[in-house]
Amino acid sequence: MERLSVWAPDGLPEIIPGDHLGELIADLLAGLEEQDRPRDGDVVVVTSKIVSKAEGRVVAADDREQAITDETVRVVARRERPGLPPLRIVENKLGLVMAAAGVDASNTPEGTVLLLPVDPDASARTIRSALTQRLGLGRIGVVVTDTAGRPWRDALVDIAIGCAGITPTDDLRGSTDTHGRPLNVTVTAVVDEIAAASELVRGKSAGRAVAVVRGMDRHVTDADGPGARALVRGSADDLFREGSAEAYARGLADGAAGRGAGGR
Amino acid sequence: MERLSVWAPDGLPEIIPGDHLGELIADLLAGLEEQDRPRDGDVVVVTSKIVSKAEGRVVAADDREQAITDETVRVVARRERPGLPPLRIVENKLGLVMAAAGVDASNTPEGTVLLLPVDPDASARTIRSALTQRLGLGRIGVVVTDTAGRPWRDALVDIAIGCAGITPTDDLRGSTDTHGRPLNVTVTAVVDEIAAASELVRGKSAGRAVAVVRGMDRHVTDADGPGARALVRGSADDLFREGSAEAYARGLADGAAGRGAGGR
């Protein structure tokens, strides 16, 4: 029997710029009943929102569109929306492809929007260090999450944009399936699945920004590891590097101008 | 405090065509210790593999490429791979966009490949009916999962391709965030997150094809509901309907031929 338990406590104070987030999370978790306090092998999941708040990644709401532009490395796709700013799906400075570059207008004080953390893997490492010290632990994982849409499916799921002390993937290549055949392509995005599982108890409107996950010991490591950046697919390998309309338009222009194939 | 528990028992027999899957799952779950037996408000998660096996969705392995072609409604993107058949990402008959149309060569007897179930939502309804009757329950959810890649991110996650007795999404539009502002765009793909959470305990090489999820009562419904098909985004709305190279090539041809814009 394999088991997974996930819990998200209430009680984290509102996070403001300059807060030592690792300490505040440690305070919250140290105050839980014994069975709910993190143990070696557990994973602590933290939404990027509170990391952004603690790191002061706050800009005025009037500048939301400008903030998105500033965070944009490359526009992937764009769609006009009547009465609203256009939908922009862009590659941001973290290499993540997201709507609005990940700029967030919810759960932040009126008149402000939040940018993503500058380096969520580094943030995860810092939180991990604080938690292991404060809670007297030897080995825990930390995952920093964000909410994202995806092509071909409606609605949103949480993914991992930062992690430390946990392998981002569960690489089964080299092992075999139940029939003894090699599993050649099965690399599971463990930290994305942990992010998704944690969202089910954190939610978005009730203010629970931290969750503990127990049962993932086999993925928790002594070292910080490569982080969630390892899950970002390189553009050159990506078959959906550009939105369909954008790629079509570029081809149309190249074809009409008599330019050769410039697919990229 | 919000809690989620997920567990995946060993002991399901090898599933063969013609098996009454709901009965076999009921046998497995009824035999668990009392606290692990499903209760009202729980969700039972089942991999599509065993649904496919029970439904006889098995074809000869020699025909894998032909099976993919047969299951393909529309090619979305394609990439040549030296020494291997080309990678084909296609829209299949379920409206799902997946590599190889979801045709599966792992965890199936040598010489065979598995097709996805014909109607995973219907399969979920059938399993739900069998479980509620056999286990004497009033209200449980059933989710049928498959493993999928995604653009822009490496590695795979599980998603829900069928469900019954559970709302596929947690629609927060109309509710407010911690600052009292309306949450206008936050629709969470609850069943995809449940699928992902269950994969963490099911795994792929150890033969655990069924999991129980407790803590999702608020999403479990009396009626079967719309199913996971509700999560499939319509092509017309999809900014990534075609792979970038495919859309570019089509534009290039149209431009060179002097055809007007035919973006679709």
Coordinates of C-alpha atoms in Angstrom, one line a residue:
Chain A
M1 CA 0.0 0.0 0.0
E2 CA 1.4 3.4 -0.9
R3 CA 0.1 6.5 0.9
L4 CA 0.2 10.2 0.5
S5 CA -1.1 12.8 3.0
V6 CA -1.3 16.5 2.4
W7 CA -2.5 19.2 4.8
A8 CA -2.7 22.9 4.7
P9 CA -3.0 24.8 8.0
D10 CA -4.6 28.2 8.5
G11 CA -2.9 30.9 10.5
L12 CA -0.1 32.2 8.4
P13 CA -0.1 36.0 8.9
E14 CA -0.4 38.3 5.9
I15 CA 3.1 38.5 4.3
I16 CA 4.6 41.8 3.7
P17 CA 7.8 42.9 1.9
G18 CA 10.9 42.2 4.0
D19 CA 9.4 39.3 5.9
H20 CA 11.6 36.4 6.6
L21 CA 9.3 33.9 5.1
G22 CA 11.2 30.8 6.2
E23 CA 10.9 31.9 9.8
L24 CA 7.2 32.7 9.5
I25 CA 6.5 29.3 7.9
A26 CA 8.7 27.6 10.6
D27 CA 6.6 29.4 13.3
L28 CA 3.4 28.2 11.7
L29 CA 4.5 24.6 11.3
A30 CA 6.2 24.3 14.7
G31 CA 2.9 25.3 16.3
L32 CA 1.0 22.4 14.7
E33 CA 0.1 19.2 16.6
E34 CA 2.9 16.7 16.7
Q35 CA 1.7 14.5 13.9
D36 CA 1.3 17.5 11.6
R37 CA 4.7 19.0 12.2
P38 CA 7.1 18.3 9.4
R39 CA 9.4 15.3 9.7
D40 CA 12.4 14.2 7.7
G41 CA 11.2 13.1 4.3
D42 CA 8.3 15.5 4.2
V43 CA 7.8 18.2 1.5
V44 CA 6.7 21.7 2.4
V45 CA 4.8 23.4 -0.5
V46 CA 4.6 27.2 -0.7
T47 CA 2.7 29.3 -3.1
S48 CA 4.8 31.7 -5.1
K49 CA 2.5 34.5 -4.1
I50 CA 3.8 34.7 -0.5
V51 CA 7.4 34.4 -1.8
S52 CA 6.7 37.3 -4.1
K53 CA 5.2 39.4 -1.3
A54 CA 8.1 38.7 1.1
E55 CA 10.6 39.6 -1.7
G56 CA 8.8 42.8 -2.4
R57 CA 7.9 41.8 -6.0
V58 CA 5.0 44.2 -5.9
V59 CA 4.1 46.9 -8.5
A60 CA 1.3 49.4 -8.8
A61 CA -1.9 47.9 -10.4
D62 CA -2.1 50.8 -12.9
D63 CA 1.1 49.3 -14.5
R64 CA -0.2 45.8 -14.9
E65 CA 0.1 45.8 -18.7
Q66 CA 3.5 47.5 -18.4
A67 CA 4.6 44.9 -15.8
I68 CA 3.6 42.1 -18.2
T69 CA 5.6 43.8 -20.9
D70 CA 8.6 44.2 -18.6
E71 CA 8.5 40.5 -17.6
T72 CA 8.1 39.3 -21.2
V73 CA 11.2 37.8 -22.9
R74 CA 9.2 36.5 -25.9
V75 CA 5.6 36.7 -26.9
V76 CA 4.3 33.2 -27.7
A77 CA 0.7 34.0 -28.5
R78 CA -1.8 36.8 -28.3
R79 CA -5.5 37.2 -28.6
E80 CA -7.6 40.3 -28.6
R81 CA -10.5 40.3 -26.1
P82 CA -13.3 42.8 -26.5
G83 CA -13.4 45.3 -23.6
L84 CA -10.3 43.8 -22.0
P85 CA -6.5 44.1 -22.5
P86 CA -5.4 41.4 -25.0
L87 CA -4.5 38.0 -23.7
R88 CA -0.8 37.6 -23.9
I89 CA 0.9 34.2 -23.4
V90 CA 4.5 34.9 -23.1
E91 CA 7.8 33.4 -22.1
N92 CA 8.9 35.2 -19.0
K93 CA 12.3 35.7 -17.4
L94 CA 12.1 32.3 -15.7
G95 CA 11.6 30.6 -19.0
L96 CA 8.0 29.8 -18.1
V97 CA 5.4 30.2 -20.7
M98 CA 2.3 31.7 -19.0
A99 CA -0.6 34.0 -19.5
A100 CA 0.3 37.5 -18.5
A101 CA 3.9 36.4 -17.8
G102 CA 2.7 35.2 -14.4
V103 CA 1.8 38.7 -13.2
D104 CA -0.9 38.3 -10.6
A105 CA -3.7 40.6 -9.6
S106 CA -5.4 38.4 -7.0
N107 CA -4.7 38.0 -3.3
T108 CA -2.7 41.2 -3.3
P109 CA -3.6 44.5 -1.7
E110 CA -5.8 46.8 -3.8
G111 CA -3.8 48.9 -6.2
T112 CA -1.0 46.4 -6.6
V113 CA -0.1 43.4 -8.7
L114 CA 2.5 40.7 -7.9
L115 CA 5.4 39.7 -10.1
L116 CA 6.8 36.2 -9.8
P117 CA 9.9 35.7 -7.6
V118 CA 13.1 36.5 -9.3
D119 CA 14.5 33.0 -8.7
P120 CA 12.0 30.6 -7.2
D121 CA 14.6 27.8 -6.9
A122 CA 16.8 30.1 -4.8
S123 CA 13.8 31.0 -2.8
A124 CA 13.0 27.3 -2.2
R125 CA 16.6 26.8 -1.1
T126 CA 16.4 29.7 1.4
I127 CA 13.1 28.4 2.8
R128 CA 14.5 24.9 3.0
S129 CA 17.5 26.1 4.9
A130 CA 15.4 28.1 7.4
L131 CA 13.0 25.2 8.0
T132 CA 15.7 22.6 8.5
Q133 CA 17.4 24.7 11.0
R134 CA 14.4 26.0 12.9
L135 CA 12.6 22.7 12.9
G136 CA 15.7 20.6 13.6
L137 CA 15.2 18.5 10.5
G138 CA 17.8 16.8 8.3
R139 CA 16.1 16.3 5.1
I140 CA 13.0 18.0 3.7
G141 CA 11.9 19.1 0.3
V142 CA 10.5 22.5 -0.5
V143 CA 8.3 23.2 -3.6
V144 CA 7.2 26.7 -4.8
T145 CA 4.1 26.7 -6.8
D146 CA 2.2 28.8 -9.3
T147 CA -1.1 28.4 -11.1
A148 CA -1.1 28.0 -14.9
G149 CA -3.3 27.2 -17.8
R150 CA -2.3 24.8 -20.6
P151 CA -3.1 24.3 -24.2
W152 CA -5.9 22.1 -25.2
R153 CA -7.5 21.9 -21.8
D154 CA -9.6 24.4 -20.0
A155 CA -9.2 25.4 -16.4
L156 CA -6.0 25.8 -14.4
V157 CA -3.7 23.6 -12.4
D158 CA -0.8 24.3 -10.1
I159 CA 2.8 23.6 -11.2
A160 CA 6.2 23.8 -9.5
I161 CA 8.2 26.8 -10.4
G162 CA 10.9 26.3 -7.8
C163 CA 12.1 23.5 -5.6
A164 CA 14.9 22.4 -3.3
G165 CA 15.7 19.1 -1.6
I166 CA 13.6 17.1 -4.0
T167 CA 14.2 15.5 -7.4
P168 CA 11.9 17.4 -9.8
T169 CA 11.3 14.2 -11.8
D170 CA 11.0 10.5 -11.1
D171 CA 13.0 9.1 -13.8
L172 CA 11.9 5.5 -14.5
R173 CA 14.0 5.0 -17.5
G174 CA 16.0 1.8 -16.9
S175 CA 13.2 0.2 -14.8
T176 CA 10.6 -2.1 -16.1
D177 CA 6.9 -2.3 -16.2
T178 CA 4.7 -5.1 -14.8
H179 CA 5.5 -7.2 -17.9
G180 CA 9.2 -6.7 -17.5
R181 CA 9.6 -4.4 -20.5
P182 CA 11.8 -1.3 -20.2
L183 CA 10.0 1.9 -19.4
N184 CA 11.8 4.1 -21.9
V185 CA 9.9 7.3 -22.0
T186 CA 8.3 7.6 -18.6
V187 CA 9.8 10.5 -16.8
T188 CA 7.2 11.9 -14.3
A189 CA 7.2 15.5 -13.2
V190 CA 6.9 14.7 -9.5
V191 CA 7.1 18.3 -8.3
D192 CA 4.3 19.3 -10.6
E193 CA 2.1 16.5 -9.3
I194 CA 3.0 17.5 -5.7
A195 CA 2.1 21.1 -6.6
A196 CA -1.3 20.0 -8.0
A197 CA -2.0 17.8 -4.9
S198 CA -1.2 20.6 -2.6
E199 CA -3.5 23.0 -4.4
L200 CA -6.4 20.8 -3.5
V201 CA -6.0 21.6 0.2
R202 CA -4.6 25.1 -0.2
G203 CA -7.3 26.5 -2.5
K204 CA -7.2 30.1 -3.6
S205 CA -9.8 32.0 -1.7
A206 CA -9.2 30.8 1.9
G207 CA -5.7 32.1 2.5
R208 CA -3.8 28.8 3.1
A209 CA -0.5 29.4 1.3
V210 CA 1.5 26.5 2.8
A211 CA 1.0 22.8 2.8
V212 CA 2.9 19.8 4.0
V213 CA 3.1 16.6 2.0
R214 CA 4.1 13.3 3.5
G215 CA 4.8 10.1 1.6
M216 CA 7.3 11.4 -0.9
D217 CA 10.4 10.4 1.1
R218 CA 11.8 8.6 -1.9
H219 CA 12.1 11.8 -3.9
V220 CA 13.5 14.0 -1.0
T221 CA 17.2 14.5 -1.2
D222 CA 20.1 15.7 1.0
A223 CA 21.3 18.2 -1.6
D224 CA 19.2 21.1 -2.9
G225 CA 19.3 19.5 -6.4
P226 CA 18.7 21.1 -9.8
G227 CA 15.5 22.8 -9.0
A228 CA 12.3 23.2 -11.0
R229 CA 14.1 25.1 -13.7
A230 CA 15.0 21.6 -14.9
L231 CA 11.4 21.1 -16.0
V232 CA 11.4 24.1 -18.4
R233 CA 11.7 22.7 -21.9
G234 CA 14.2 24.5 -24.2
S235 CA 12.5 26.6 -26.9
A236 CA 14.4 24.8 -29.6
D237 CA 12.8 21.5 -28.7
D238 CA 9.4 22.9 -28.3
L239 CA 6.9 22.1 -31.0
F240 CA 4.6 24.9 -29.7
R241 CA 7.2 27.6 -29.4
E242 CA 4.8 30.0 -31.2
G243 CA 1.1 30.2 -31.2
S244 CA -0.5 28.8 -34.3
A245 CA -1.8 32.1 -35.5
E246 CA 1.5 33.8 -34.9
A247 CA 3.5 31.1 -36.8
Y248 CA 1.0 31.1 -39.6
A249 CA 1.2 34.9 -40.0
R250 CA 5.0 34.7 -40.0
G251 CA 4.9 32.0 -42.7
L252 CA 2.4 34.0 -44.7
A253 CA 4.6 37.0 -44.7
D254 CA 7.7 35.0 -45.6
G255 CA 5.9 33.3 -48.4
A256 CA 4.4 36.4 -49.8
A257 CA 7.9 38.1 -49.7
G258 CA 9.4 35.2 -51.5
R259 CA 11.6 34.3 -48.5
G260 CA 12.6 30.8 -48.0
A261 CA 11.4 28.6 -45.2
G262 CA 12.3 30.3 -41.9
G263 CA 10.6 27.9 -39.5
R264 CA 12.1 28.2 -36.1
Chain B
M1 CA -6.9 22.8 8.5
E2 CA -7.6 21.1 5.2
R3 CA -6.5 17.6 4.6
L4 CA -6.2 15.2 1.7
S5 CA -5.3 11.5 1.9
V6 CA -4.5 9.3 -1.0
W7 CA -3.7 5.6 -0.9
A8 CA -3.2 2.9 -3.6
P9 CA -3.5 -0.7 -2.6
D10 CA -1.6 -3.6 -4.2
G11 CA -3.5 -6.7 -5.1
L12 CA -5.7 -5.9 -8.2
P13 CA -5.4 -9.0 -10.4
E14 CA -4.2 -8.6 -14.0
I15 CA -7.1 -7.3 -16.0
I16 CA -8.1 -9.1 -19.2
P17 CA -10.7 -8.3 -21.8
G18 CA -14.3 -9.0 -20.6
D19 CA -13.5 -8.5 -17.0
H20 CA -16.2 -6.6 -15.0
L21 CA -13.8 -3.9 -13.8
G22 CA -16.2 -2.3 -11.3
E23 CA -16.7 -5.7 -9.6
L24 CA -12.9 -6.4 -9.4
I25 CA -12.2 -2.9 -8.0
A26 CA -15.0 -3.3 -5.5
D27 CA -13.5 -6.7 -4.4
L28 CA -10.1 -5.0 -3.9
L29 CA -11.5 -2.1 -2.0
A30 CA -13.9 -4.1 0.1
G31 CA -11.0 -6.2 1.3
L32 CA -9.1 -3.3 2.7
E33 CA -9.0 -2.4 6.4
E34 CA -11.9 -0.4 7.5
Q35 CA -10.3 3.0 7.5
D36 CA -9.1 2.5 3.9
R37 CA -12.4 1.3 2.5
P38 CA -14.2 4.0 0.5
R39 CA -16.7 6.1 2.2
D40 CA -19.3 8.6 1.0
G41 CA -17.5 11.7 -0.3
D42 CA -14.4 9.7 -1.4
V43 CA -13.0 9.6 -4.9
V44 CA -11.8 6.4 -6.6
V45 CA -9.1 6.9 -9.2
V46 CA -8.5 4.4 -11.9
T47 CA -5.9 4.4 -14.6
S48 CA -7.3 4.2 -18.2
K49 CA -5.0 1.3 -18.8
I50 CA -7.1 -1.2 -16.9
V51 CA -10.3 0.3 -18.3
S52 CA -8.8 -0.3 -21.8
K53 CA -7.8 -3.8 -20.9
A54 CA -11.2 -4.7 -19.5
E55 CA -12.9 -3.2 -22.6
G56 CA -10.7 -5.2 -24.9
R57 CA -9.1 -2.1 -26.4
V58 CA -6.1 -4.1 -27.4
V59 CA -4.4 -4.3 -30.8
A60 CA -1.3 -6.1 -32.1
A61 CA 2.0 -4.3 -31.5
D62 CA 3.0 -4.6 -35.1
D63 CA 0.2 -2.2 -35.9
R64 CA 1.2 0.5 -33.4
E65 CA 1.8 3.1 -36.1
Q66 CA -1.4 2.1 -37.9
A67 CA -3.3 2.2 -34.5
I68 CA -2.1 5.7 -34.0
T69 CA -3.2 6.7 -37.5
D70 CA -6.6 5.1 -36.9
E71 CA -7.1 7.0 -33.6
T72 CA -6.0 10.3 -35.2
V73 CA -8.7 12.9 -35.9
R74 CA -6.2 15.7 -36.7
V75 CA -2.4 15.9 -36.7
V76 CA -1.4 18.8 -34.5
A77 CA 2.4 18.5 -34.7
R78 CA 5.0 16.0 -35.9
R79 CA 8.7 15.6 -35.5
E80 CA 11.1 13.2 -37.2
R81 CA 13.3 11.2 -34.9
P82 CA 16.3 9.4 -36.2
G83 CA 15.9 5.6 -36.0
L84 CA 12.4 5.8 -34.6
P85 CA 9.0 6.4 -36.0
P86 CA 8.1 10.1 -36.1
L87 CA 6.7 11.7 -32.9
R88 CA 3.1 12.5 -33.7
I89 CA 1.1 14.8 -31.4
V90 CA -2.5 14.4 -32.5
E91 CA -6.1 15.1 -31.5
N92 CA -7.7 11.8 -30.9
K93 CA -11.3 10.7 -31.0
L94 CA -11.8 11.8 -27.4
G95 CA -10.7 15.3 -28.4
L96 CA -7.6 14.9 -26.4
V97 CA -4.3 16.2 -27.9
M98 CA -1.6 13.7 -27.0
A99 CA 1.5 12.1 -28.3
A100 CA 0.8 8.9 -30.2
A101 CA -3.0 9.6 -29.8
G102 CA -2.7 8.0 -26.4
V103 CA -1.8 4.6 -27.8
D104 CA 0.2 2.8 -25.1
A105 CA 2.8 0.2 -25.3
S106 CA 3.7 -0.2 -21.6
N107 CA 2.1 -2.4 -19.0
T108 CA 0.4 -4.6 -21.7
P109 CA 1.3 -8.1 -22.8
E110 CA 4.1 -8.5 -25.3
G111 CA 3.0 -8.1 -28.8
T112 CA 0.1 -5.8 -28.0
V113 CA -0.6 -2.1 -27.5
L114 CA -3.6 -0.5 -25.8
L115 CA -5.9 2.1 -27.2
L116 CA -7.7 4.5 -24.9
P117 CA -11.2 3.6 -23.8
V118 CA -13.9 4.5 -26.3
D119 CA -15.7 6.7 -23.8
P120 CA -13.9 7.2 -20.5
D121 CA -16.7 9.2 -19.0
A122 CA -19.1 6.4 -19.6
S123 CA -16.5 4.0 -18.2
A124 CA -16.3 6.2 -15.1
R125 CA -20.1 6.1 -14.7
T126 CA -20.2 2.3 -15.0
I127 CA -17.5 1.9 -12.4
R128 CA -19.2 4.4 -10.1
S129 CA -22.4 2.5 -10.3
A130 CA -20.8 -0.8 -9.6
L131 CA -18.9 0.6 -6.6
T132 CA -21.8 2.4 -5.0
Q133 CA -23.9 -0.8 -5.3
R134 CA -21.3 -3.3 -4.2
L135 CA -19.8 -1.1 -1.4
G136 CA -23.2 0.2 -0.2
L137 CA -22.3 3.8 -0.8
G138 CA -24.4 6.8 -1.6
R139 CA -22.0 9.3 -3.1
I140 CA -18.5 8.7 -4.5
G141 CA -16.6 10.1 -7.4
V142 CA -14.7 8.2 -10.0
V143 CA -11.8 9.6 -12.0
V144 CA -10.2 7.8 -15.0
T145 CA -6.6 9.0 -15.6
D146 CA -4.0 8.9 -18.4
T147 CA -0.5 10.2 -18.6
A148 CA 0.3 13.1 -20.8
G149 CA 3.1 15.5 -21.8
R150 CA 2.6 19.2 -22.2
P151 CA 4.1 22.0 -24.2
W152 CA 6.9 24.1 -22.6
R153 CA 7.6 21.6 -19.8
D154 CA 9.5 18.4 -19.8
A155 CA 8.3 15.2 -18.2
L156 CA 4.8 13.8 -17.8
V157 CA 1.8 14.3 -15.5
D158 CA -1.4 12.4 -15.1
I159 CA -4.7 14.1 -16.1
A160 CA -8.3 13.1 -15.9
I161 CA -9.8 11.7 -19.2
G162 CA -13.0 10.5 -17.6
C163 CA -15.0 11.2 -14.4
A164 CA -18.4 10.6 -12.8
G165 CA -19.9 11.8 -9.6
I166 CA -17.5 14.7 -9.3
T167 CA -17.4 18.3 -10.6
P168 CA -14.5 18.4 -13.1
T169 CA -13.7 22.0 -12.0
D170 CA -13.9 24.1 -8.9
D171 CA -15.4 27.2 -10.2
L172 CA -14.4 30.1 -8.0
R173 CA -15.9 32.8 -10.2
G174 CA -18.2 34.8 -8.0
S175 CA -16.2 34.1 -4.8
T176 CA -13.6 36.5 -3.5
D177 CA -9.9 36.3 -2.6
T178 CA -8.5 37.1 0.8
H179 CA -8.7 40.8 0.0
G180 CA -12.4 40.6 -1.0
R181 CA -11.8 41.1 -4.7
P182 CA -13.7 38.9 -7.1
L183 CA -11.9 35.8 -8.4
N184 CA -12.8 36.2 -12.0
V185 CA -10.6 33.8 -13.9
T186 CA -9.8 31.1 -11.4
V187 CA -11.4 27.9 -12.5
T188 CA -9.4 25.0 -11.2
A189 CA -9.2 21.6 -13.0
V190 CA -9.9 19.7 -9.8
V191 CA -10.0 16.3 -11.5
D192 CA -6.7 16.8 -13.2
E193 CA -5.2 17.7 -9.8
I194 CA -6.7 14.6 -8.3
A195 CA -5.3 12.5 -11.1
A196 CA -1.9 14.0 -10.5
A197 CA -2.1 13.4 -6.8
S198 CA -3.1 9.8 -7.3
E199 CA -0.2 9.1 -9.7
L200 CA 2.2 9.9 -6.8
V201 CA 0.9 6.8 -5.0
R202 CA 0.0 4.6 -8.0
G203 CA 3.3 5.0 -9.9
K204 CA 3.9 3.2 -13.2
S205 CA 6.1 0.2 -12.6
A206 CA 4.6 -1.3 -9.5
G207 CA 1.1 -2.3 -10.8
R208 CA -1.1 -0.2 -8.5
A209 CA -3.8 0.9 -10.9
V210 CA -6.4 2.1 -8.4
A211 CA -6.3 4.8 -5.7
V212 CA -8.7 6.2 -3.1
V213 CA -8.7 9.9 -2.4
R214 CA -10.3 11.3 0.7
G215 CA -10.9 15.0 1.4
M216 CA -12.6 16.0 -1.8
D217 CA -16.1 15.7 -0.5
R218 CA -17.1 19.2 -1.5
H219 CA -16.5 18.3 -5.2
V220 CA -18.3 14.9 -5.1
T221 CA -21.9 15.0 -6.4
D222 CA -25.0 13.0 -6.4
A223 CA -25.4 13.0 -10.2
D224 CA -22.8 11.7 -12.6
G225 CA -22.2 15.2 -13.9
P226 CA -20.7 16.5 -17.2
G227 CA -17.6 14.3 -17.1
A228 CA -14.0 15.1 -18.0
R229 CA -14.9 15.9 -21.5
A230 CA -15.9 19.3 -20.1
L231 CA -12.2 20.0 -19.7
V232 CA -11.3 19.5 -23.4
R233 CA -10.8 23.0 -24.9
G234 CA -12.6 23.5 -28.3
S235 CA -10.1 23.8 -31.2
A236 CA -11.5 27.1 -32.3
D237 CA -10.5 28.6 -28.9
D238 CA -7.1 27.0 -28.9
L239 CA -4.2 29.3 -29.6
F240 CA -2.0 26.1 -30.1
R241 CA -4.3 24.3 -32.4
E242 CA -1.4 23.6 -34.7
G243 CA 2.3 23.0 -34.0
S244 CA 4.4 26.1 -34.7
A245 CA 6.3 24.4 -37.6
E246 CA 3.0 23.1 -39.1
A247 CA 1.3 26.5 -38.9
Y248 CA 4.4 28.3 -40.3
A249 CA 4.6 25.9 -43.2
R250 CA 0.9 26.4 -44.0
G251 CA 1.4 30.1 -44.0
L252 CA 4.5 29.9 -46.1
A253 CA 2.6 27.9 -48.7
D254 CA -0.4 30.2 -48.7
G255 CA 1.9 33.3 -48.9
A256 CA 3.9 31.9 -51.8
A257 CA 0.7 30.9 -53.6
G258 CA -0.7 34.4 -53.2
R259 CA -3.5 33.2 -51.1
G260 CA -5.0 35.5 -48.5
A261 CA -4.7 34.9 -44.8
G262 CA -6.2 31.5 -43.9
G263 CA -5.2 31.4 -40.3
R264 CA -7.5 28.9 -38.5

